[in-house]
JSON list of N, CA, C and O in Angstrom, two decimals:
[
{"chain": "W", "resi": 158, "resn": "MET", "atom": "N", "xyz": [108.65, 93.89, 96.88]},
{"chain": "W", "resi": 158, "resn": "MET", "atom": "CA", "xyz": [107.99, 93.56, 98.12]},
{"chain": "W", "resi": 158, "resn": "MET", "atom": "C", "xyz": [106.57, 93.05, 97.78]},
{"chain": "W", "resi": 158, "resn": "MET", "atom": "O", "xyz": [105.87, 93.71, 97.01]},
{"chain": "W", "resi": 159, "resn": "PRO", "atom": "N", "xyz": [106.16, 91.99, 98.40]},
{"chain": "W", "resi": 159, "resn": "PRO", "atom": "CA", "xyz": [104.81, 91.46, 98.15]},
{"chain": "W", "resi": 159, "resn": "PRO", "atom": "C", "xyz": [103.73, 92.41, 98.72]},
{"chain": "W", "resi": 159, "resn": "PRO", "atom": "O", "xyz": [104.02, 93.33, 99.53]},
{"chain": "W", "resi": 160, "resn": "HIS", "atom": "N", "xyz": [102.51, 92.17, 98.33]},
{"chain": "W", "resi": 160, "resn": "HIS", "atom": "CA", "xyz": [101.40, 92.96, 98.89]},
{"chain": "W", "resi": 160, "resn": "HIS", "atom": "C", "xyz": [101.31, 92.74, 100.41]},
{"chain": "W", "resi": 160, "resn": "HIS", "atom": "O", "xyz": [101.31, 91.58, 100.85]},
{"chain": "W", "resi": 161, "resn": "LEU", "atom": "N", "xyz": [101.32, 93.77, 101.15]},
{"chain": "W", "resi": 161, "resn": "LEU", "atom": "CA", "xyz": [101.27, 93.69, 102.63]},
{"chain": "W", "resi": 161, "resn": "LEU", "atom": "C", "xyz": [99.95, 94.15, 103.16]},
{"chain": "W", "resi": 161, "resn": "LEU", "atom": "O", "xyz": [99.35, 95.12, 102.63]},
{"chain": "W", "resi": 162, "resn": "THR", "atom": "N", "xyz": [99.47, 93.51, 104.21]},
{"chain": "W", "resi": 162, "resn": "THR", "atom": "CA", "xyz": [98.27, 93.92, 104.91]},
{"chain": "W", "resi": 162, "resn": "THR", "atom": "C", "xyz": [98.69, 94.70, 106.15]},
{"chain": "W", "resi": 162, "resn": "THR", "atom": "O", "xyz": [99.22, 94.10, 107.11]},
{"chain": "W", "resi": 163, "resn": "TRP", "atom": "N", "xyz": [98.50, 96.03, 106.13]},
{"chain": "W", "resi": 163, "resn": "TRP", "atom": "CA", "xyz": [98.93, 96.86, 107.22]},
{"chain": "W", "resi": 163, "resn": "TRP", "atom": "C", "xyz": [97.88, 96.91, 108.32]},
{"chain": "W", "resi": 163, "resn": "TRP", "atom": "O", "xyz": [96.71, 96.98, 108.04]},
{"chain": "W", "resi": 164, "resn": "GLN", "atom": "N", "xyz": [98.37, 96.92, 109.58]},
{"chain": "W", "resi": 164, "resn": "GLN", "atom": "CA", "xyz": [97.54, 97.08, 110.75]},
{"chain": "W", "resi": 164, "resn": "GLN", "atom": "C", "xyz": [97.94, 98.35, 111.42]},
{"chain": "W", "resi": 164, "resn": "GLN", "atom": "O", "xyz": [99.14, 98.62, 111.68]},
{"chain": "W", "resi": 165, "resn": "LYS", "atom": "N", "xyz": [96.95, 99.15, 111.80]},
{"chain": "W", "resi": 165, "resn": "LYS", "atom": "CA", "xyz": [97.22, 100.47, 112.48]},
{"chain": "W", "resi": 165, "resn": "LYS", "atom": "C", "xyz": [97.41, 100.14, 113.99]},
{"chain": "W", "resi": 165, "resn": "LYS", "atom": "O", "xyz": [96.70, 99.33, 114.55]},
{"chain": "W", "resi": 166, "resn": "SER", "atom": "N", "xyz": [98.27, 100.84, 114.62]},
{"chain": "W", "resi": 166, "resn": "SER", "atom": "CA", "xyz": [98.50, 100.72, 116.02]},
{"chain": "W", "resi": 166, "resn": "SER", "atom": "C", "xyz": [97.23, 100.99, 116.81]},
{"chain": "W", "resi": 166, "resn": "SER", "atom": "O", "xyz": [96.45, 101.90, 116.49]},
{"chain": "W", "resi": 167, "resn": "SER", "atom": "N", "xyz": [96.98, 100.19, 117.82]},
{"chain": "W", "resi": 167, "resn": "SER", "atom": "CA", "xyz": [95.81, 100.38, 118.65]},
{"chain": "W", "resi": 167, "resn": "SER", "atom": "C", "xyz": [95.94, 101.68, 119.52]},
{"chain": "W", "resi": 167, "resn": "SER", "atom": "O", "xyz": [94.97, 102.12, 120.11]},
{"chain": "W", "resi": 168, "resn": "TYR", "atom": "N", "xyz": [97.13, 102.25, 119.59]},
{"chain": "W", "resi": 168, "resn": "TYR", "atom": "CA", "xyz": [97.34, 103.48, 120.37]},
{"chain": "W", "resi": 168, "resn": "TYR", "atom": "C", "xyz": [97.16, 104.73, 119.52]},
{"chain": "W", "resi": 168, "resn": "TYR", "atom": "O", "xyz": [97.41, 105.82, 119.95]},
{"chain": "W", "resi": 169, "resn": "CYS", "atom": "N", "xyz": [96.75, 104.57, 118.27]},
{"chain": "W", "resi": 169, "resn": "CYS", "atom": "CA", "xyz": [96.68, 105.64, 117.32]},
{"chain": "W", "resi": 169, "resn": "CYS", "atom": "C", "xyz": [95.38, 106.43, 117.46]},
{"chain": "W", "resi": 169, "resn": "CYS", "atom": "O", "xyz": [94.30, 105.85, 117.47]},
{"chain": "W", "resi": 170, "resn": "ALA", "atom": "N", "xyz": [95.50, 107.72, 117.54]},
{"chain": "W", "resi": 170, "resn": "ALA", "atom": "CA", "xyz": [94.32, 108.59, 117.54]},
{"chain": "W", "resi": 170, "resn": "ALA", "atom": "C", "xyz": [94.03, 108.91, 116.04]},
{"chain": "W", "resi": 170, "resn": "ALA", "atom": "O", "xyz": [94.72, 108.43, 115.16]},
{"chain": "W", "resi": 171, "resn": "GLN", "atom": "N", "xyz": [93.05, 109.74, 115.81]},
{"chain": "W", "resi": 171, "resn": "GLN", "atom": "CA", "xyz": [92.76, 110.11, 114.44]},
{"chain": "W", "resi": 171, "resn": "GLN", "atom": "C", "xyz": [93.87, 111.00, 113.90]},
{"chain": "W", "resi": 171, "resn": "GLN", "atom": "O", "xyz": [94.48, 111.74, 114.64]},
{"chain": "W", "resi": 172, "resn": "GLY", "atom": "N", "xyz": [94.07, 110.96, 112.59]},
{"chain": "W", "resi": 172, "resn": "GLY", "atom": "CA", "xyz": [95.09, 111.85, 112.01]},
{"chain": "W", "resi": 172, "resn": "GLY", "atom": "C", "xyz": [96.20, 111.09, 111.28]},
{"chain": "W", "resi": 172, "resn": "GLY", "atom": "O", "xyz": [96.08, 109.87, 111.07]},
{"chain": "W", "resi": 173, "resn": "ASN", "atom": "N", "xyz": [97.24, 111.80, 110.97]},
{"chain": "W", "resi": 173, "resn": "ASN", "atom": "CA", "xyz": [98.36, 111.23, 110.20]},
{"chain": "W", "resi": 173, "resn": "ASN", "atom": "C", "xyz": [99.59, 110.96, 111.03]},
{"chain": "W", "resi": 173, "resn": "ASN", "atom": "O", "xyz": [100.71, 111.11, 110.55]},
{"chain": "W", "resi": 174, "resn": "SER", "atom": "N", "xyz": [99.43, 110.56, 112.27]},
{"chain": "W", "resi": 174, "resn": "SER", "atom": "CA", "xyz": [100.62, 110.31, 113.09]},
{"chain": "W", "resi": 174, "resn": "SER", "atom": "C", "xyz": [100.52, 108.94, 113.68]},
{"chain": "W", "resi": 174, "resn": "SER", "atom": "O", "xyz": [100.66, 108.75, 114.89]},
{"chain": "W", "resi": 175, "resn": "CYS", "atom": "N", "xyz": [100.20, 107.94, 112.84]},
{"chain": "W", "resi": 175, "resn": "CYS", "atom": "CA", "xyz": [100.04, 106.58, 113.33]},
{"chain": "W", "resi": 175, "resn": "CYS", "atom": "C", "xyz": [101.15, 105.64, 112.81]},
{"chain": "W", "resi": 175, "resn": "CYS", "atom": "O", "xyz": [101.71, 105.87, 111.75]},
{"chain": "W", "resi": 176, "resn": "VAL", "atom": "N", "xyz": [101.42, 104.64, 113.55]},
{"chain": "W", "resi": 176, "resn": "VAL", "atom": "CA", "xyz": [102.37, 103.61, 113.16]},
{"chain": "W", "resi": 176, "resn": "VAL", "atom": "C", "xyz": [101.57, 102.45, 112.62]},
{"chain": "W", "resi": 176, "resn": "VAL", "atom": "O", "xyz": [100.55, 102.07, 113.20]},
{"chain": "W", "resi": 177, "resn": "HIS", "atom": "N", "xyz": [102.02, 101.93, 111.47]},
{"chain": "W", "resi": 177, "resn": "HIS", "atom": "CA", "xyz": [101.36, 100.75, 110.86]},
{"chain": "W", "resi": 177, "resn": "HIS", "atom": "C", "xyz": [102.39, 99.66, 110.78]},
{"chain": "W", "resi": 177, "resn": "HIS", "atom": "O", "xyz": [103.56, 99.88, 110.52]},
{"chain": "W", "resi": 178, "resn": "VAL", "atom": "N", "xyz": [101.91, 98.44, 111.00]},
{"chain": "W", "resi": 178, "resn": "VAL", "atom": "CA", "xyz": [102.78, 97.23, 111.00]},
{"chain": "W", "resi": 178, "resn": "VAL", "atom": "C", "xyz": [102.18, 96.21, 110.09]},
{"chain": "W", "resi": 178, "resn": "VAL", "atom": "O", "xyz": [101.00, 96.02, 110.02]},
{"chain": "W", "resi": 179, "resn": "ALA", "atom": "N", "xyz": [103.07, 95.51, 109.33]},
{"chain": "W", "resi": 179, "resn": "ALA", "atom": "CA", "xyz": [102.65, 94.41, 108.48]},
{"chain": "W", "resi": 179, "resn": "ALA", "atom": "C", "xyz": [103.67, 93.27, 108.64]},
{"chain": "W", "resi": 179, "resn": "ALA", "atom": "O", "xyz": [104.85, 93.50, 108.91]},
{"chain": "W", "resi": 180, "resn": "GLU", "atom": "N", "xyz": [103.15, 92.05, 108.51]},
{"chain": "W", "resi": 180, "resn": "GLU", "atom": "CA", "xyz": [103.98, 90.88, 108.67]},
{"chain": "W", "resi": 180, "resn": "GLU", "atom": "C", "xyz": [104.13, 90.18, 107.34]},
{"chain": "W", "resi": 180, "resn": "GLU", "atom": "O", "xyz": [103.19, 90.04, 106.59]},
{"chain": "W", "resi": 181, "resn": "ASP", "atom": "N", "xyz": [105.34, 89.74, 107.03]},
{"chain": "W", "resi": 181, "resn": "ASP", "atom": "CA", "xyz": [105.65, 88.95, 105.87]},
{"chain": "W", "resi": 181, "resn": "ASP", "atom": "C", "xyz": [106.41, 87.72, 106.36]},
{"chain": "W", "resi": 181, "resn": "ASP", "atom": "O", "xyz": [106.74, 87.63, 107.53]},
{"chain": "W", "resi": 182, "resn": "THR", "atom": "N", "xyz": [106.70, 86.83, 105.51]},
{"chain": "W", "resi": 182, "resn": "THR", "atom": "CA", "xyz": [107.41, 85.60, 105.93]},
{"chain": "W", "resi": 182, "resn": "THR", "atom": "C", "xyz": [108.72, 85.98, 106.63]},
{"chain": "W", "resi": 182, "resn": "THR", "atom": "O", "xyz": [109.69, 86.40, 106.00]},
{"chain": "W", "resi": 183, "resn": "GLY", "atom": "N", "xyz": [108.75, 85.82, 107.95]},
{"chain": "W", "resi": 183, "resn": "GLY", "atom": "CA", "xyz": [109.97, 86.05, 108.69]},
{"chain": "W", "resi": 183, "resn": "GLY", "atom": "C", "xyz": [110.41, 87.52, 108.84]},
{"chain": "W", "resi": 183, "resn": "GLY", "atom": "O", "xyz": [111.51, 87.78, 109.25]},
{"chain": "W", "resi": 184, "resn": "THR", "atom": "N", "xyz": [109.52, 88.45, 108.49]},
{"chain": "W", "resi": 184, "resn": "THR", "atom": "CA", "xyz": [109.91, 89.86, 108.52]},
{"chain": "W", "resi": 184, "resn": "THR", "atom": "C", "xyz": [108.75, 90.70, 109.04]},
{"chain": "W", "resi": 184, "resn": "THR", "atom": "O", "xyz": [107.58, 90.41, 108.68]},
{"chain": "W", "resi": 185, "resn": "VAL", "atom": "N", "xyz": [109.02, 91.73, 109.78]},
{"chain": "W", "resi": 185, "resn": "VAL", "atom": "CA", "xyz": [108.01, 92.68, 110.23]},
{"chain": "W", "resi": 185, "resn": "VAL", "atom": "C", "xyz": [108.36, 94.02, 109.56]},
{"chain": "W", "resi": 185, "resn": "VAL", "atom": "O", "xyz": [109.49, 94.45, 109.54]},
{"chain": "W", "resi": 186, "resn": "HIS", "atom": "N", "xyz": [107.34, 94.68, 108.96]},
{"chain": "W", "resi": 186, "resn": "HIS", "atom": "CA", "xyz": [107.51, 95.94, 108.30]},
{"chain": "W", "resi": 186, "resn": "HIS", "atom": "C", "xyz": [106.78, 97.02, 109.10]},
{"chain": "W", "resi": 186, "resn": "HIS", "atom": "O", "xyz": [105.72, 96.77, 109.63]},
{"chain": "W", "resi": 187, "resn": "ILE", "atom": "N", "xyz": [107.40, 98.18, 109.22]},
{"chain": "W", "resi": 187, "resn": "ILE", "atom": "CA", "xyz": [106.85, 99.31, 110.02]},
{"chain": "W", "resi": 187, "resn": "ILE", "atom": "C", "xyz": [106.87, 100.56, 109.15]},
{"chain": "W", "resi": 187, "resn": "ILE", "atom": "O", "xyz": [107.89, 100.86, 108.52]},
{"chain": "W", "resi": 188, "resn": "THR", "atom": "N", "xyz": [105.79, 101.30, 109.18]},
{"chain": "W", "resi": 188, "resn": "THR", "atom": "CA", "xyz": [105.71, 102.55, 108.43]},
{"chain": "W", "resi": 188, "resn": "THR", "atom": "C", "xyz": [104.79, 103.52, 109.22]},
{"chain": "W", "resi": 188, "resn": "THR", "atom": "O", "xyz": [104.23, 103.17, 110.22]},
{"chain": "W", "resi": 189, "resn": "GLU", "atom": "N", "xyz": [104.64, 104.73, 108.68]},
{"chain": "W", "resi": 189, "resn": "GLU", "atom": "CA", "xyz": [103.76, 105.71, 109.32]},
{"chain": "W", "resi": 189, "resn": "GLU", "atom": "C", "xyz": [102.67, 106.10, 108.30]},
{"chain": "W", "resi": 189, "resn": "GLU", "atom": "O", "xyz": [102.84, 106.03, 107.12]},
{"chain": "W", "resi": 190, "resn": "SER", "atom": "N", "xyz": [101.53, 106.54, 108.85]},
{"chain": "W", "resi": 190, "resn": "SER", "atom": "CA", "xyz": [100.40, 106.84, 108.01]},
{"chain": "W", "resi": 190, "resn": "SER", "atom": "C", "xyz": [100.58, 108.12, 107.21]},
{"chain": "W", "resi": 190, "resn": "SER", "atom": "O", "xyz": [99.91, 108.29, 106.20]},
{"chain": "W", "resi": 191, "resn": "ALA", "atom": "N", "xyz": [101.44, 109.02, 107.62]},
{"chain": "W", "resi": 191, "resn": "ALA", "atom": "CA", "xyz": [101.63, 110.24, 106.89]},
{"chain": "W", "resi": 191, "resn": "ALA", "atom": "C", "xyz": [102.22, 109.99, 105.50]},
{"chain": "W", "resi": 191, "resn": "ALA", "atom": "O", "xyz": [101.95, 110.69, 104.53]},
{"chain": "W", "resi": 192, "resn": "ASP", "atom": "N", "xyz": [103.04, 108.94, 105.36]},
{"chain": "W", "resi": 192, "resn": "ASP", "atom": "CA", "xyz": [103.67, 108.56, 104.08]},
{"chain": "W", "resi": 192, "resn": "ASP", "atom": "C", "xyz": [103.87, 107.04, 104.04]},
{"chain": "W", "resi": 192, "resn": "ASP", "atom": "O", "xyz": [105.01, 106.58, 104.17]},
{"chain": "W", "resi": 193, "resn": "PRO", "atom": "N", "xyz": [102.81, 106.24, 104.00]},
{"chain": "W", "resi": 193, "resn": "PRO", "atom": "CA", "xyz": [102.91, 104.81, 104.12]},
{"chain": "W", "resi": 193, "resn": "PRO", "atom": "C", "xyz": [103.76, 104.11, 103.12]},
{"chain": "W", "resi": 193, "resn": "PRO", "atom": "O", "xyz": [104.29, 103.04, 103.38]},
{"chain": "W", "resi": 194, "resn": "SER", "atom": "N", "xyz": [103.96, 104.69, 101.93]},
{"chain": "W", "resi": 194, "resn": "SER", "atom": "CA", "xyz": [104.77, 104.01, 100.92]},
{"chain": "W", "resi": 194, "resn": "SER", "atom": "C", "xyz": [106.19, 104.59, 100.91]},
{"chain": "W", "resi": 194, "resn": "SER", "atom": "O", "xyz": [107.03, 104.19, 100.10]},
{"chain": "W", "resi": 195, "resn": "GLY", "atom": "N", "xyz": [106.47, 105.56, 101.78]},
{"chain": "W", "resi": 195, "resn": "GLY", "atom": "CA", "xyz": [107.75, 106.18, 101.84]},
{"chain": "W", "resi": 195, "resn": "GLY", "atom": "C", "xyz": [108.76, 105.33, 102.55]},
{"chain": "W", "resi": 195, "resn": "GLY", "atom": "O", "xyz": [109.22, 104.26, 102.05]},
{"chain": "W", "resi": 196, "resn": "ALA", "atom": "N", "xyz": [109.12, 105.69, 103.76]},
{"chain": "W", "resi": 196, "resn": "ALA", "atom": "CA", "xyz": [110.11, 104.93, 104.56]},
{"chain": "W", "resi": 196, "resn": "ALA", "atom": "C", "xyz": [109.39, 103.74, 105.18]},
{"chain": "W", "resi": 196, "resn": "ALA", "atom": "O", "xyz": [108.47, 103.87, 105.96]},
{"chain": "W", "resi": 197, "resn": "ILE", "atom": "N", "xyz": [109.84, 102.55, 104.81]},
{"chain": "W", "resi": 197, "resn": "ILE", "atom": "CA", "xyz": [109.33, 101.32, 105.39]},
{"chain": "W", "resi": 197, "resn": "ILE", "atom": "C", "xyz": [110.50, 100.60, 106.05]},
{"chain": "W", "resi": 197, "resn": "ILE", "atom": "O", "xyz": [111.47, 100.26, 105.35]},
{"chain": "W", "resi": 198, "resn": "LEU", "atom": "N", "xyz": [110.46, 100.49, 107.31]},
{"chain": "W", "resi": 198, "resn": "LEU", "atom": "CA", "xyz": [111.53, 99.78, 108.06]},
{"chain": "W", "resi": 198, "resn": "LEU", "atom": "C", "xyz": [111.19, 98.33, 108.12]},
{"chain": "W", "resi": 198, "resn": "LEU", "atom": "O", "xyz": [110.05, 97.96, 108.22]},
{"chain": "W", "resi": 199, "resn": "THR", "atom": "N", "xyz": [112.20, 97.49, 108.07]},
{"chain": "W", "resi": 199, "resn": "THR", "atom": "CA", "xyz": [111.99, 96.03, 108.19]},
{"chain": "W", "resi": 199, "resn": "THR", "atom": "C", "xyz": [112.84, 95.51, 109.35]},
{"chain": "W", "resi": 199, "resn": "THR", "atom": "O", "xyz": [113.92, 96.03, 109.64]},
{"chain": "W", "resi": 200, "resn": "ALA", "atom": "N", "xyz": [112.29, 94.49, 110.02]},
{"chain": "W", "resi": 200, "resn": "ALA", "atom": "CA", "xyz": [112.98, 93.94, 111.16]},
{"chain": "W", "resi": 200, "resn": "ALA", "atom": "C", "xyz": [112.64, 92.46, 111.27]},
{"chain": "W", "resi": 200, "resn": "ALA", "atom": "O", "xyz": [111.56, 92.02, 110.84]},
{"chain": "W", "resi": 201, "resn": "ALA", "atom": "N", "xyz": [113.52, 91.69, 111.87]},
{"chain": "W", "resi": 201, "resn": "ALA", "atom": "CA", "xyz": [113.22, 90.30, 112.23]},
{"chain": "W", "resi": 201, "resn": "ALA", "atom": "C", "xyz": [112.21, 90.33, 113.36]},
{"chain": "W", "resi": 201, "resn": "ALA", "atom": "O", "xyz": [112.19, 91.27, 114.15]},
{"chain": "W", "resi": 202, "resn": "PRO", "atom": "N", "xyz": [111.36, 89.31, 113.44]},
{"chain": "W", "resi": 202, "resn": "PRO", "atom": "CA", "xyz": [110.39, 89.29, 114.52]},
{"chain": "W", "resi": 202, "resn": "PRO", "atom": "C", "xyz": [111.01, 89.46, 115.94]},
{"chain": "W", "resi": 202, "resn": "PRO", "atom": "O", "xyz": [110.45, 90.17, 116.78]},
{"chain": "W", "resi": 203, "resn": "ALA", "atom": "N", "xyz": [112.13, 88.85, 116.16]},
{"chain": "W", "resi": 203, "resn": "ALA", "atom": "CA", "xyz": [112.78, 88.96, 117.48]},
{"chain": "W", "resi": 203, "resn": "ALA", "atom": "C", "xyz": [113.21, 90.40, 117.75]},
{"chain": "W", "resi": 203, "resn": "ALA", "atom": "O", "xyz": [113.06, 90.89, 118.88]},
{"chain": "W", "resi": 204, "resn": "ALA", "atom": "N", "xyz": [113.74, 91.08, 116.75]},
{"chain": "W", "resi": 204, "resn": "ALA", "atom": "CA", "xyz": [114.17, 92.47, 116.94]},
{"chain": "W", "resi": 204, "resn": "ALA", "atom": "C", "xyz": [112.97, 93.36, 117.16]},
{"chain": "W", "resi": 204, "resn": "ALA", "atom": "O", "xyz": [113.02, 94.29, 117.98]},
{"chain": "W", "resi": 205, "resn": "PHE", "atom": "N", "xyz": [111.85, 93.15, 116.42]},
{"chain": "W", "resi": 205, "resn": "PHE", "atom": "CA", "xyz": [110.64, 93.90, 116.64]},
{"chain": "W", "resi": 205, "resn": "PHE", "atom": "C", "xyz": [110.07, 93.70, 118.02]},
{"chain": "W", "resi": 205, "resn": "PHE", "atom": "O", "xyz": [109.67, 94.65, 118.68]},
{"chain": "W", "resi": 206, "resn": "SER", "atom": "N", "xyz": [110.10, 92.48, 118.50]},
{"chain": "W", "resi": 206, "resn": "SER", "atom": "CA", "xyz": [109.64, 92.18, 119.85]},
{"chain": "W", "resi": 206, "resn": "SER", "atom": "C", "xyz": [110.49, 92.91, 120.87]},
{"chain": "W", "resi": 206, "resn": "SER", "atom": "O", "xyz": [109.97, 93.46, 121.84]},
{"chain": "W", "resi": 207, "resn": "HIS", "atom": "N", "xyz": [111.77, 92.94, 120.69]},
{"chain": "W", "resi": 207, "resn": "HIS", "atom": "CA", "xyz": [112.69, 93.65, 121.58]},
{"chain": "W", "resi": 207, "resn": "HIS", "atom": "C", "xyz": [112.39, 95.15, 121.57]},
{"chain": "W", "resi": 207, "resn": "HIS", "atom": "O", "xyz": [112.38, 95.80, 122.63]},
{"chain": "W", "resi": 208, "resn": "LEU", "atom": "N", "xyz": [112.13, 95.70, 120.39]},
{"chain": "W", "resi": 208, "resn": "LEU", "atom": "CA", "xyz": [111.75, 97.12, 120.29]},
{"chain": "W", "resi": 208, "resn": "LEU", "atom": "C", "xyz": [110.50, 97.42, 121.09]},
{"chain": "W", "resi": 208, "resn": "LEU", "atom": "O", "xyz": [110.44, 98.37, 121.85]},
{"chain": "W", "resi": 209, "resn": "LEU", "atom": "N", "xyz": [109.48, 96.59, 120.92]},
{"chain": "W", "resi": 209, "resn": "LEU", "atom": "CA", "xyz": [108.22, 96.78, 121.69]},
{"chain": "W", "resi": 209, "resn": "LEU", "atom": "C", "xyz": [108.44, 96.71, 123.19]},
{"chain": "W", "resi": 209, "resn": "LEU", "atom": "O", "xyz": [107.90, 97.54, 123.91]},
{"chain": "W", "resi": 210, "resn": "ARG", "atom": "N", "xyz": [109.22, 95.77, 123.63]},
{"chain": "W", "resi": 210, "resn": "ARG", "atom": "CA", "xyz": [109.52, 95.64, 125.09]},
{"chain": "W", "resi": 210, "resn": "ARG", "atom": "C", "xyz": [110.22, 96.92, 125.56]},
{"chain": "W", "resi": 210, "resn": "ARG", "atom": "O", "xyz": [109.91, 97.42, 126.64]},
{"chain": "W", "resi": 211, "resn": "ALA", "atom": "N", "xyz": [111.19, 97.40, 124.79]},
{"chain": "W", "resi": 211, "resn": "ALA", "atom": "CA", "xyz": [111.94, 98.60, 125.21]},
{"chain": "W", "resi": 211, "resn": "ALA", "atom": "C", "xyz": [111.03, 99.81, 125.24]},
{"chain": "W", "resi": 211, "resn": "ALA", "atom": "O", "xyz": [111.11, 100.63, 126.17]},
{"chain": "W", "resi": 212, "resn": "LEU", "atom": "N", "xyz": [110.15, 99.97, 124.30]},
{"chain": "W", "resi": 212, "resn": "LEU", "atom": "CA", "xyz": [109.23, 101.09, 124.28]},
{"chain": "W", "resi": 212, "resn": "LEU", "atom": "C", "xyz": [108.26, 101.06, 125.42]},
{"chain": "W", "resi": 212, "resn": "LEU", "atom": "O", "xyz": [107.92, 102.09, 126.01]},
{"chain": "W", "resi": 213, "resn": "LYS", "atom": "N", "xyz": [107.79, 99.88, 125.79]},
{"chain": "W", "resi": 213, "resn": "LYS", "atom": "CA", "xyz": [106.88, 99.74, 126.92]},
{"chain": "W", "resi": 213, "resn": "LYS", "atom": "C", "xyz": [107.55, 100.07, 128.24]},
{"chain": "W", "resi": 213, "resn": "LYS", "atom": "O", "xyz": [106.89, 100.44, 129.22]},
{"chain": "W", "resi": 214, "resn": "GLN", "atom": "N", "xyz": [108.83, 99.91, 128.32]},
{"chain": "W", "resi": 214, "resn": "GLN", "atom": "CA", "xyz": [109.58, 100.17, 129.60]},
{"chain": "W", "resi": 214, "resn": "GLN", "atom": "C", "xyz": [109.94, 101.63, 129.79]},
{"chain": "W", "resi": 214, "resn": "GLN", "atom": "O", "xyz": [110.28, 102.07, 130.87]},
{"chain": "W", "resi": 215, "resn": "GLU", "atom": "N", "xyz": [109.85, 102.43, 128.70]},
{"chain": "W", "resi": 215, "resn": "GLU", "atom": "CA", "xyz": [110.18, 103.83, 128.80]},
{"chain": "W", "resi": 215, "resn": "GLU", "atom": "C", "xyz": [109.17, 104.55, 129.69]},
{"chain": "W", "resi": 215, "resn": "GLU", "atom": "O", "xyz": [107.97, 104.35, 129.54]},
{"chain": "W", "resi": 216, "resn": "PRO", "atom": "N", "xyz": [109.64, 105.38, 130.63]},
{"chain": "W", "resi": 216, "resn": "PRO", "atom": "CA", "xyz": [108.70, 106.16, 131.45]},
{"chain": "W", "resi": 216, "resn": "PRO", "atom": "C", "xyz": [107.97, 107.17, 130.63]},
{"chain": "W", "resi": 216, "resn": "PRO", "atom": "O", "xyz": [108.46, 107.68, 129.63]},
{"chain": "W", "resi": 217, "resn": "ASN", "atom": "N", "xyz": [106.77, 107.54, 131.05]},
{"chain": "W", "resi": 217, "resn": "ASN", "atom": "CA", "xyz": [105.96, 108.55, 130.39]},
{"chain": "W", "resi": 217, "resn": "ASN", "atom": "C", "xyz": [106.63, 109.89, 130.67]},
{"chain": "W", "resi": 217, "resn": "ASN", "atom": "O", "xyz": [106.80, 110.28, 131.83]},
{"chain": "W", "resi": 218, "resn": "ARG", "atom": "N", "xyz": [106.97, 110.64, 129.65]},
{"chain": "W", "resi": 218, "resn": "ARG", "atom": "CA", "xyz": [107.68, 111.91, 129.86]},
{"chain": "W", "resi": 218, "resn": "ARG", "atom": "C", "xyz": [106.81, 113.14, 129.51]},
{"chain": "W", "resi": 218, "resn": "ARG", "atom": "O", "xyz": [107.33, 114.11, 129.02]},
{"chain": "W", "resi": 219, "resn": "ASP", "atom": "N", "xyz": [105.56, 113.07, 129.83]},
{"chain": "W", "resi": 219, "resn": "ASP", "atom": "CA", "xyz": [104.66, 114.21, 129.52]},
{"chain": "W", "resi": 219, "resn": "ASP", "atom": "C", "xyz": [104.92, 115.37, 130.41]},
{"chain": "W", "resi": 219, "resn": "ASP", "atom": "O", "xyz": [105.20, 115.46, 131.50]}
]
């Protein structure tokens, strides 16, 4: 995997529970700050966009 430039979610508070996203040629990579080199999910840009739309539609369950 090439060197990736990770961006932290704008919804992230301080601590180790953040989502980080990086873009590569035709691929979006997603990981968490607690173990950024551990589990790295990859998705096509269209699939990532669909995931974001679905998450934004979920009702707040607090």
